CSV table of C-alpha atoms and ligand atoms in Angstrom, one decimal:
chain,number,residue,atom,x,y,z
A,2,UNK,CA,-117.7,-1.2,-74.7
A,3,UNK,CA,-116.8,-2.7,-71.3
A,4,UNK,CA,-116.6,-0.6,-68.3
A,5,UNK,CA,-115.3,-2.0,-65.3
A,6,UNK,CA,-116.9,0.0,-62.4
A,7,UNK,CA,-116.5,-2.6,-59.6
A,8,UNK,CA,-113.1,-1.5,-58.2
A,9,UNK,CA,-114.1,-1.8,-54.4
A,10,UNK,CA,-114.7,-5.5,-55.2
A,11,UNK,CA,-111.4,-5.9,-56.7
A,12,UNK,CA,-109.1,-4.1,-59.2
A,13,UNK,CA,-107.1,-4.9,-62.3
A,14,UNK,CA,-103.6,-6.0,-61.7
A,15,UNK,CA,-101.3,-3.3,-62.6
A,16,UNK,CA,-98.5,-3.8,-65.3
A,17,UNK,CA,-96.0,-2.4,-62.5
A,18,UNK,CA,-97.1,-5.2,-60.1
A,19,UNK,CA,-97.2,-7.6,-62.7
A,20,UNK,CA,-93.6,-7.1,-63.8
A,21,UNK,CA,-92.4,-7.1,-60.2
A,22,UNK,CA,-94.0,-10.5,-59.7
A,23,UNK,CA,-92.7,-12.3,-62.9
A,24,UNK,CA,-89.0,-12.9,-61.9
A,25,UNK,CA,-90.2,-14.2,-58.6
A,26,UNK,CA,-92.1,-16.9,-60.1
A,27,UNK,CA,-89.6,-17.7,-62.9
A,28,UNK,CA,-86.3,-17.2,-61.4
A,29,UNK,CA,-86.3,-16.4,-57.9
A,30,UNK,CA,-88.6,-19.1,-56.8
A,31,UNK,CA,-86.7,-20.2,-53.6
A,32,UNK,CA,-88.2,-20.5,-50.1
A,33,UNK,CA,-87.3,-17.7,-48.2
A,34,UNK,CA,-86.6,-19.8,-45.2
A,35,UNK,CA,-83.9,-21.9,-47.2
A,36,UNK,CA,-80.3,-21.3,-46.5
A,37,UNK,CA,-79.0,-21.5,-50.2
A,38,UNK,CA,-78.7,-18.6,-52.6
A,39,UNK,CA,-81.8,-18.7,-54.2
A,40,UNK,CA,-83.8,-19.1,-50.9
A,41,UNK,CA,-81.8,-15.9,-49.6
A,42,UNK,CA,-82.5,-14.1,-52.8
A,43,UNK,CA,-86.3,-14.4,-52.2
A,44,UNK,CA,-85.8,-13.6,-48.6
A,45,UNK,CA,-84.0,-10.2,-49.7
A,46,UNK,CA,-86.9,-9.6,-52.0
A,47,UNK,CA,-89.5,-10.2,-49.2
A,48,UNK,CA,-87.7,-7.9,-46.8
A,49,UNK,CA,-87.1,-5.3,-49.4
A,50,UNK,CA,-91.0,-5.4,-49.9
A,51,UNK,CA,-91.7,-5.3,-46.0
A,52,UNK,CA,-89.6,-2.2,-46.1
A,53,UNK,CA,-91.4,-0.7,-49.1
A,54,UNK,CA,-94.8,-1.3,-47.6
A,55,UNK,CA,-93.7,0.0,-43.8
A,56,UNK,CA,-92.4,3.3,-45.4
A,57,UNK,CA,-95.8,3.6,-47.4
A,58,UNK,CA,-97.6,3.8,-44.3
A,59,UNK,CA,-95.3,5.4,-41.6
A,60,UNK,CA,-94.6,2.0,-39.9
A,61,UNK,CA,-91.4,0.1,-39.1
A,62,UNK,CA,-90.6,-3.1,-41.1
A,63,UNK,CA,-90.9,-5.3,-38.1
A,64,UNK,CA,-94.4,-4.1,-37.5
A,65,UNK,CA,-95.5,-5.6,-40.8
A,66,UNK,CA,-97.0,-9.2,-40.9
A,67,UNK,CA,-97.9,-10.6,-44.2
A,68,UNK,CA,-101.3,-12.3,-44.6
A,69,UNK,CA,-103.4,-14.0,-47.3
A,70,UNK,CA,-105.4,-10.7,-47.6
A,71,UNK,CA,-107.7,-8.3,-45.8
A,72,UNK,CA,-110.1,-10.9,-44.2
A,73,UNK,CA,-107.1,-12.8,-42.5
A,74,UNK,CA,-105.7,-9.6,-41.2
A,75,UNK,CA,-109.1,-8.4,-39.8
A,76,UNK,CA,-109.4,-12.1,-38.1
A,77,UNK,CA,-105.8,-11.8,-36.7
A,78,UNK,CA,-106.1,-8.3,-35.4
A,79,UNK,CA,-109.4,-8.9,-33.6
A,80,UNK,CA,-108.7,-12.3,-32.1
A,81,UNK,CA,-105.2,-11.0,-31.0
A,82,UNK,CA,-106.9,-8.0,-29.1
A,83,UNK,CA,-109.4,-10.5,-27.9
A,84,UNK,CA,-106.8,-13.0,-26.4
A,85,UNK,CA,-104.8,-10.2,-24.8
A,86,UNK,CA,-108.0,-8.7,-23.3
A,87,UNK,CA,-109.4,-12.0,-22.0
A,88,UNK,CA,-105.9,-12.7,-20.2
A,89,UNK,CA,-106.9,-9.6,-18.1
A,90,UNK,CA,-110.5,-10.3,-17.9
A,91,UNK,CA,-111.5,-7.7,-20.4
A,92,UNK,CA,-114.0,-9.2,-22.8
A,93,UNK,CA,-115.9,-6.2,-24.2
A,94,UNK,CA,-115.1,-5.2,-27.8
A,95,UNK,CA,-116.8,-2.2,-29.8
A,96,UNK,CA,-117.2,-2.0,-33.3
A,97,UNK,CA,-119.9,-0.3,-35.8
A,98,UNK,CA,-122.8,-1.6,-37.4
A,99,UNK,CA,-121.5,-1.3,-41.0
A,100,UNK,CA,-118.0,-2.9,-40.8
A,101,UNK,CA,-116.9,-5.6,-43.3
A,102,UNK,CA,-118.1,-9.0,-42.7
A,103,UNK,CA,-114.5,-10.1,-42.1
A,104,UNK,CA,-114.8,-8.0,-38.9
A,105,UNK,CA,-118.4,-8.7,-38.0
A,106,UNK,CA,-118.5,-12.3,-38.5
A,107,UNK,CA,-115.3,-12.6,-36.1
A,108,UNK,CA,-117.2,-10.7,-33.6
A,109,UNK,CA,-120.2,-12.9,-33.8
A,110,UNK,CA,-117.8,-15.9,-33.3
A,111,UNK,CA,-116.3,-14.2,-30.2
A,112,UNK,CA,-119.7,-13.4,-28.9
A,113,UNK,CA,-120.5,-17.1,-28.9
A,114,UNK,CA,-117.0,-17.6,-27.1
A,115,UNK,CA,-118.4,-15.2,-24.4
A,116,UNK,CA,-117.3,-11.9,-25.4
A,117,UNK,CA,-119.8,-8.7,-25.0
A,118,UNK,CA,-119.9,-6.8,-28.5
A,119,UNK,CA,-121.3,-3.3,-28.9
A,120,UNK,CA,-122.0,-1.9,-32.3
A,121,UNK,CA,-122.2,1.7,-32.3
A,122,UNK,CA,-124.6,3.5,-34.8
A,123,UNK,CA,-123.4,5.0,-38.2
A,124,UNK,CA,-126.4,7.7,-38.8
A,125,UNK,CA,-127.6,8.8,-42.2
A,126,UNK,CA,-124.2,10.4,-43.2
A,127,UNK,CA,-122.3,7.0,-42.8
A,128,UNK,CA,-120.0,8.3,-40.3
A,129,UNK,CA,-119.3,7.0,-36.9
A,130,UNK,CA,-119.4,9.6,-34.0
A,131,UNK,CA,-116.3,9.5,-31.9
A,132,UNK,CA,-118.4,10.3,-28.7
A,133,UNK,CA,-120.4,7.2,-29.2
A,134,UNK,CA,-117.2,5.2,-28.8
A,135,UNK,CA,-116.1,7.3,-26.0
A,136,UNK,CA,-119.3,6.6,-24.3
A,137,UNK,CA,-119.3,2.9,-25.0
A,138,UNK,CA,-115.9,2.3,-23.5
A,139,UNK,CA,-115.9,0.6,-20.1
A,140,UNK,CA,-113.5,-0.9,-17.9
A,141,UNK,CA,-113.7,-4.2,-19.8
A,142,UNK,CA,-113.3,-2.9,-23.1
A,143,UNK,CA,-110.1,-4.5,-24.7
A,144,UNK,CA,-110.7,-3.5,-28.4
A,145,UNK,CA,-112.3,-0.7,-30.6
A,146,UNK,CA,-112.5,-1.8,-34.4
A,147,UNK,CA,-113.8,0.9,-36.7
A,148,UNK,CA,-113.1,0.7,-40.7
A,149,UNK,CA,-111.1,3.7,-42.3
A,150,UNK,CA,-113.4,3.8,-45.3
A,151,UNK,CA,-116.7,1.8,-46.0
A,152,UNK,CA,-116.5,-0.5,-48.8
A,153,UNK,CA,-120.1,0.0,-50.0
A,154,UNK,CA,-120.8,3.7,-49.6
A,155,UNK,CA,-117.4,5.1,-49.5
A,156,UNK,CA,-117.5,7.3,-46.3
A,157,UNK,CA,-114.2,8.0,-44.5
A,158,UNK,CA,-114.3,7.6,-40.6
A,159,UNK,CA,-112.8,10.0,-38.0
A,160,UNK,CA,-109.9,7.6,-37.4
A,161,UNK,CA,-107.4,9.8,-35.7
A,162,UNK,CA,-110.1,11.0,-33.2
A,163,UNK,CA,-111.4,7.7,-32.3
A,164,UNK,CA,-107.5,6.6,-32.1
A,165,UNK,CA,-106.8,9.4,-29.6
A,166,UNK,CA,-109.9,8.5,-27.5
A,167,UNK,CA,-108.7,4.9,-27.3
A,168,UNK,CA,-105.1,6.0,-26.4
A,169,UNK,CA,-106.5,8.2,-23.7
A,170,UNK,CA,-108.5,5.2,-22.3
A,171,UNK,CA,-105.7,2.6,-22.7
A,172,UNK,CA,-108.0,0.5,-25.2
A,173,UNK,CA,-106.5,-1.2,-28.5
A,174,UNK,CA,-107.5,0.3,-31.5
A,175,UNK,CA,-107.9,-1.5,-34.9
A,176,UNK,CA,-108.8,-0.3,-38.3
A,177,UNK,CA,-109.8,-2.2,-41.5
A,178,UNK,CA,-108.1,0.3,-44.0
A,179,UNK,CA,-108.5,-2.1,-46.8
A,180,UNK,CA,-110.6,0.5,-48.9
A,181,UNK,CA,-108.2,3.4,-47.9
A,182,UNK,CA,-104.6,2.4,-48.5
A,183,UNK,CA,-103.7,3.5,-51.9
A,184,UNK,CA,-106.9,5.7,-52.3
A,185,UNK,CA,-106.3,8.2,-49.4
A,186,UNK,CA,-103.3,9.0,-47.0
A,187,UNK,CA,-102.8,6.4,-44.6
A,188,UNK,CA,-100.3,6.8,-41.7
A,189,UNK,CA,-100.3,4.7,-38.7
A,190,UNK,CA,-98.9,7.4,-36.3
A,191,UNK,CA,-101.2,10.2,-37.7
A,192,UNK,CA,-104.2,7.9,-37.4
A,193,UNK,CA,-103.4,6.6,-33.7
A,194,UNK,CA,-103.9,2.8,-34.5
A,195,UNK,CA,-102.2,-0.2,-33.0
A,196,UNK,CA,-103.4,-2.3,-35.7
A,197,UNK,CA,-104.3,-1.9,-39.3
A,198,UNK,CA,-105.5,-4.3,-42.2
A,199,UNK,CA,-104.4,-3.9,-45.9
A,200,UNK,CA,-105.5,-5.8,-48.8
A,201,UNK,CA,-103.3,-5.9,-52.2
A,202,UNK,CA,-106.1,-6.4,-54.6
A,203,UNK,CA,-107.9,-3.3,-53.8
A,204,UNK,CA,-105.0,-1.1,-55.2
A,205,UNK,CA,-103.9,-2.9,-58.3
A,206,UNK,CA,-101.8,-5.6,-56.5
A,207,UNK,CA,-102.5,-9.4,-56.6
A,208,UNK,CA,-105.4,-11.3,-54.9
A,209,UNK,CA,-104.4,-13.3,-51.9
A,210,UNK,CA,-101.9,-10.8,-50.3
A,211,UNK,CA,-102.5,-8.5,-47.5
A,212,UNK,CA,-100.9,-7.2,-44.3
A,213,UNK,CA,-101.5,-6.7,-40.8
A,214,UNK,CA,-99.8,-3.8,-39.3
A,215,UNK,CA,-99.3,-4.3,-35.4
A,216,UNK,CA,-97.7,-1.6,-33.5
A,217,UNK,CA,-94.2,-2.6,-32.0
A,218,UNK,CA,-94.6,-4.4,-28.7
A,219,UNK,CA,-98.1,-5.7,-29.4
A,220,UNK,CA,-97.9,-9.4,-29.4
A,221,UNK,CA,-100.1,-11.1,-32.0
A,222,UNK,CA,-102.0,-14.2,-31.8
A,223,UNK,CA,-101.7,-16.8,-34.4
A,224,UNK,CA,-104.5,-17.8,-36.5
A,225,UNK,CA,-102.4,-20.2,-38.5
A,226,UNK,CA,-99.9,-22.3,-36.5
A,227,UNK,CA,-96.8,-24.1,-38.2
A,228,UNK,CA,-93.4,-22.7,-39.1
A,229,UNK,CA,-91.9,-19.6,-37.9
A,230,UNK,CA,-92.3,-17.3,-40.7
A,231,UNK,CA,-93.5,-13.8,-39.8
A,232,UNK,CA,-91.7,-13.6,-36.7
A,233,UNK,CA,-93.4,-16.8,-35.6
A,234,UNK,CA,-96.9,-15.0,-35.8
A,235,UNK,CA,-98.1,-16.2,-39.2
A,236,UNK,CA,-97.1,-19.7,-40.4
A,237,UNK,CA,-96.7,-20.8,-44.1
A,238,UNK,CA,-94.3,-20.2,-46.9
A,239,UNK,CA,-94.5,-16.5,-47.9
A,240,UNK,CA,-96.4,-15.9,-51.2
A,241,UNK,CA,-93.2,-14.1,-52.2
A,242,UNK,CA,-94.4,-13.0,-55.8
A,243,UNK,CA,-97.8,-11.7,-54.4
A,244,UNK,CA,-95.9,-9.7,-51.7
A,245,UNK,CA,-93.6,-8.2,-53.9
A,246,UNK,CA,-96.2,-7.2,-56.4
A,247,UNK,CA,-98.2,-5.7,-53.5
A,248,UNK,CA,-95.3,-3.7,-52.6
A,249,UNK,CA,-94.8,-2.3,-56.0
A,250,UNK,CA,-98.4,-1.6,-56.2
A,251,UNK,CA,-98.5,0.3,-53.1
A,252,UNK,CA,-95.6,2.2,-53.6
A,253,UNK,CA,-96.9,3.6,-56.9
A,254,UNK,CA,-100.4,4.1,-55.4
A,255,UNK,CA,-98.9,6.1,-52.6
A,256,UNK,CA,-96.5,8.0,-54.8
A,257,UNK,CA,-99.3,9.1,-57.3
A,258,UNK,CA,-102.1,9.4,-54.7
A,259,UNK,CA,-102.9,13.0,-55.5
A,260,UNK,CA,-103.1,13.0,-59.2
A,261,UNK,CA,-105.1,9.6,-59.3
A,262,UNK,CA,-107.3,10.9,-56.6
A,263,UNK,CA,-108.1,14.1,-58.7
A,264,UNK,CA,-108.6,12.1,-61.8
A,265,UNK,CA,-110.7,9.6,-60.3
A,266,UNK,CA,-112.8,12.1,-58.3
A,267,UNK,CA,-113.4,14.3,-61.5
A,268,UNK,CA,-115.1,11.1,-63.1
A,269,UNK,CA,-117.2,10.5,-59.8
A,270,UNK,CA,-118.4,14.1,-59.7
A,271,UNK,CA,-119.4,13.6,-63.4
A,272,UNK,CA,-121.4,10.7,-62.5
A,273,UNK,CA,-123.3,12.5,-59.7
A,274,UNK,CA,-124.2,15.2,-61.8
A,275,UNK,CA,-125.4,12.7,-64.6
A,276,UNK,CA,-127.3,10.7,-62.4
A,277,UNK,CA,-128.8,12.6,-59.5
A,278,UNK,CA,-131.7,13.8,-61.4
A,279,UNK,CA,-133.2,10.3,-61.8
A,280,UNK,CA,-136.6,10.4,-60.3
A,281,UNK,CA,-136.9,8.9,-56.6
A,282,UNK,CA,-133.0,8.2,-56.4
A,283,UNK,CA,-130.7,8.9,-53.5
A,284,UNK,CA,-127.0,9.0,-52.9
A,285,UNK,CA,-126.0,7.1,-50.0
A,286,UNK,CA,-123.5,8.2,-47.5
A,287,UNK,CA,-122.3,11.8,-47.1
A,288,UNK,CA,-120.1,13.2,-49.9
A,289,UNK,CA,-118.2,15.3,-47.5
A,290,UNK,CA,-115.9,12.7,-46.3
A,291,UNK,CA,-115.7,10.4,-49.1
A,292,UNK,CA,-113.2,8.1,-50.8
A,293,UNK,CA,-112.6,9.5,-54.5
A,294,UNK,CA,-114.0,6.9,-56.4
A,295,UNK,CA,-117.1,5.3,-55.0
A,296,UNK,CA,-120.5,6.2,-55.4
A,297,UNK,CA,-123.6,4.5,-54.0
A,298,UNK,CA,-127.2,5.2,-55.2
A,299,UNK,CA,-130.6,3.8,-54.6
A,300,UNK,CA,-133.5,3.8,-57.3
A,301,UNK,CA,-137.0,3.4,-55.6
A,302,UNK,CA,-138.9,0.6,-57.2
A,303,UNK,CA,-136.1,-1.3,-58.5
A,304,UNK,CA,-134.4,-4.7,-57.7
A,305,UNK,CA,-130.6,-4.2,-57.5
A,306,UNK,CA,-130.0,-7.7,-59.1
A,307,UNK,CA,-132.1,-7.0,-62.2
A,308,UNK,CA,-130.3,-3.6,-62.5
A,309,UNK,CA,-126.9,-5.1,-62.5
A,310,UNK,CA,-127.7,-7.8,-65.0
A,311,UNK,CA,-129.1,-5.3,-67.5
A,312,UNK,CA,-126.1,-3.0,-66.9
A,313,UNK,CA,-124.0,-6.0,-67.6
A,314,UNK,CA,-125.7,-6.5,-71.1
A,315,UNK,CA,-124.7,-2.9,-71.8
A,316,UNK,CA,-121.2,-3.6,-71.0
A,317,UNK,CA,-121.3,-2.0,-67.3
A,318,UNK,CA,-119.6,-4.1,-64.6
A,319,UNK,CA,-121.0,-2.7,-61.3
A,320,UNK,CA,-122.4,-4.0,-57.9
A,321,UNK,CA,-125.4,-3.6,-55.7
A,322,UNK,CA,-122.9,-3.0,-52.5
A,323,UNK,CA,-120.7,-5.7,-51.3
A,324,UNK,CA,-119.6,-8.6,-53.2
A,325,UNK,CA,-119.7,-10.7,-50.2
A,326,UNK,CA,-123.6,-10.3,-49.9
A,327,UNK,CA,-124.3,-10.7,-53.6
A,328,UNK,CA,-125.9,-13.9,-54.2
A,329,UNK,CA,-128.0,-13.6,-50.9
A,330,UNK,CA,-131.3,-11.7,-51.2
A,331,UNK,CA,-130.8,-10.0,-47.8
A,332,UNK,CA,-130.6,-6.1,-48.4
A,333,UNK,CA,-127.2,-4.6,-47.5
A,334,UNK,CA,-126.4,-4.2,-43.8
A,335,UNK,CA,-124.5,-1.1,-44.6
A,336,UNK,CA,-127.5,0.5,-46.1
A,337,UNK,CA,-130.0,-0.5,-43.3
A,338,UNK,CA,-127.2,0.8,-40.9
A,339,UNK,CA,-127.4,4.2,-42.1
A,340,UNK,CA,-131.3,4.1,-42.2
A,341,UNK,CA,-132.2,3.3,-45.7
A,342,UNK,CA,-135.5,1.7,-45.5
A,343,UNK,CA,-135.4,-2.1,-46.6
A,344,UNK,CA,-137.6,-1.9,-49.6
A,345,UNK,CA,-135.3,1.0,-51.0
A,346,UNK,CA,-132.1,-0.8,-49.9
A,347,UNK,CA,-132.9,-3.5,-52.3
A,348,UNK,CA,-132.6,-1.1,-55.3
A,349,UNK,CA,-128.8,-0.1,-54.7
A,350,UNK,CA,-126.1,0.4,-57.2
A,351,UNK,CA,-122.4,0.9,-56.3
A,352,UNK,CA,-120.1,2.4,-59.0
A,353,UNK,CA,-116.4,2.2,-58.0
A,354,UNK,CA,-113.8,3.7,-60.2
A,355,UNK,CA,-110.2,3.5,-60.8
A,356,UNK,CA,-107.5,5.2,-62.9
A,357,UNK,CA,-108.1,2.9,-65.6
A,358,UNK,CA,-111.7,4.4,-66.2
A,359,UNK,CA,-112.1,7.2,-68.6
A,360,UNK,CA,-114.6,10.1,-68.8
A,361,UNK,CA,-115.8,8.4,-71.9
A,362,UNK,CA,-117.0,5.3,-69.8
A,363,UNK,CA,-118.8,7.9,-67.5
A,364,UNK,CA,-120.7,9.1,-70.3
A,365,UNK,CA,-121.8,5.4,-71.2
A,366,UNK,CA,-122.8,5.0,-67.7
A,367,UNK,CA,-124.8,8.2,-67.5
A,368,UNK,CA,-126.6,7.2,-70.7
A,369,UNK,CA,-127.3,3.7,-69.7
A,370,UNK,CA,-128.5,3.7,-66.0
A,371,UNK,CA,-131.5,6.1,-66.8
A,372,UNK,CA,-132.5,3.8,-69.6
A,373,UNK,CA,-132.2,0.6,-67.5
A,374,UNK,CA,-134.0,2.3,-64.5
A,375,UNK,CA,-136.9,3.4,-66.6
A,376,UNK,CA,-137.1,0.2,-68.4
A,377,UNK,CA,-137.5,-1.7,-65.1
A,378,UNK,CA,-139.9,0.7,-63.5
A,379,UNK,CA,-142.0,0.1,-66.7
A,380,UNK,CA,-142.4,-3.3,-66.0
A,381,UNK,CA,-142.6,-3.1,-62.2
A,382,UNK,CA,-146.1,-3.8,-60.7
A,383,UNK,CA,-145.5,-1.3,-57.8
A,384,UNK,CA,-143.7,1.7,-59.5
A,385,UNK,CA,-147.0,3.5,-60.4
A,386,UNK,CA,-148.1,3.3,-56.6
A,387,UNK,CA,-144.5,4.3,-55.4
A,388,UNK,CA,-144.8,7.4,-57.7
A,389,UNK,CA,-148.0,8.5,-56.4
A,390,UNK,CA,-146.7,7.8,-52.9
A,391,UNK,CA,-149.6,5.1,-52.2
A,392,UNK,CA,-147.0,2.0,-51.8
A,393,UNK,CA,-147.0,2.4,-48.0
B,2,PLP,C1,-112.2,-6.5,-49.7
B,2,PLP,C2,-112.5,-6.0,-48.2
B,2,PLP,C3,-111.9,-7.0,-47.2
B,2,PLP,C4,-111.2,-8.2,-47.6
B,2,PLP,O1,-110.1,-8.3,-48.1
B,2,PLP,P1,-109.7,-9.5,-48.7
B,2,PLP,O2,-108.4,-9.4,-49.3
B,2,PLP,O3,-110.6,-10.0,-50.1
B,2,PLP,O4,-109.8,-10.8,-47.7
B,2,PLP,C5,-112.0,-6.6,-45.7
B,2,PLP,N1,-112.5,-5.2,-45.5
B,2,PLP,C6,-112.9,-4.3,-46.5
B,2,PLP,C7,-113.3,-3.0,-46.1
B,2,PLP,C8,-112.8,-4.6,-48.0
B,2,PLP,O5,-113.1,-4.0,-48.7
């Protein structure tokens, strides 16, 4: 049995998306900028996809800019606001400590370029406090960027409330909604956002396609210069097959949101019930405001890497947190930001589910995780001390 439980890293391409993409690769392969019929047919498909996506998030088609994915959308959103701000002498940006690296590393780069960055706390429940944002806003603030849902622990942020504060204070507000779109309701008006990032491969669309939503009237700054595609704001021949696949996947996800969410959260709840009894374990992040399919746990006395390798041998594909930090030995910045001690943060496990999972697979996980945890603790030199509370 192979159980794919790493859907926060990426998802399986759905048949619906695949079937939508095929004709764009085989027959309608024209360049949407070409004037001939095959180019213009591709252009029509591209614009139909733009309209589908706009409808799915309550936006206008002209507010949708296609990108290569979530990372590019985050980079462009933040750099656009920084550029607009800098021209007015406003060089202060507010974000949080547990954002995705596409946000945090862009902010690091801007800091080197003379911007002041404030990262607000996230607290033990994994939720940003709107008051902290309000208190951090000053005259020089040009942007607030807070993710809609965290990719490691699955907590959902009070985006509409933060957006309201930003609106009142006249500060641009961006949200990385990559983990949210297709999983929970996302509407740009209800959320009071000026910019929002989307990535297709997190909701069963293809990799390498994403969207930056930017409110009408907001002038983006180019990250990629060249042709006049995307109203001159993102050069490069459009990845039409992937964009059309993304639109098909998004339409399906949004139309089936409620039933999918119910199906997935029932499996997640079964996992919690089956795993929470493991000695010296903890669930990270409040479950009160949470994505349906993400569960993040820590097991004391264990290295996450060993846990993942042994689970993989049992056919379970999981993650220790972010796909972007695996391969490095640093503990997750997300877990540290919610106050998990460094030594415990090393023993993390993220299980993230999709509609392709089954309850039978959950039972396999519930049987396997305690076996692996017990085995690893058995060969751990520190476990006995930890158990007696002496490992301080
Ligand atoms: C996956 C992810 C991204 C990056 O999206 P890509 O399309 O892979 O570049 C950004 N933010 C969050 C929260 C993510 O989960």
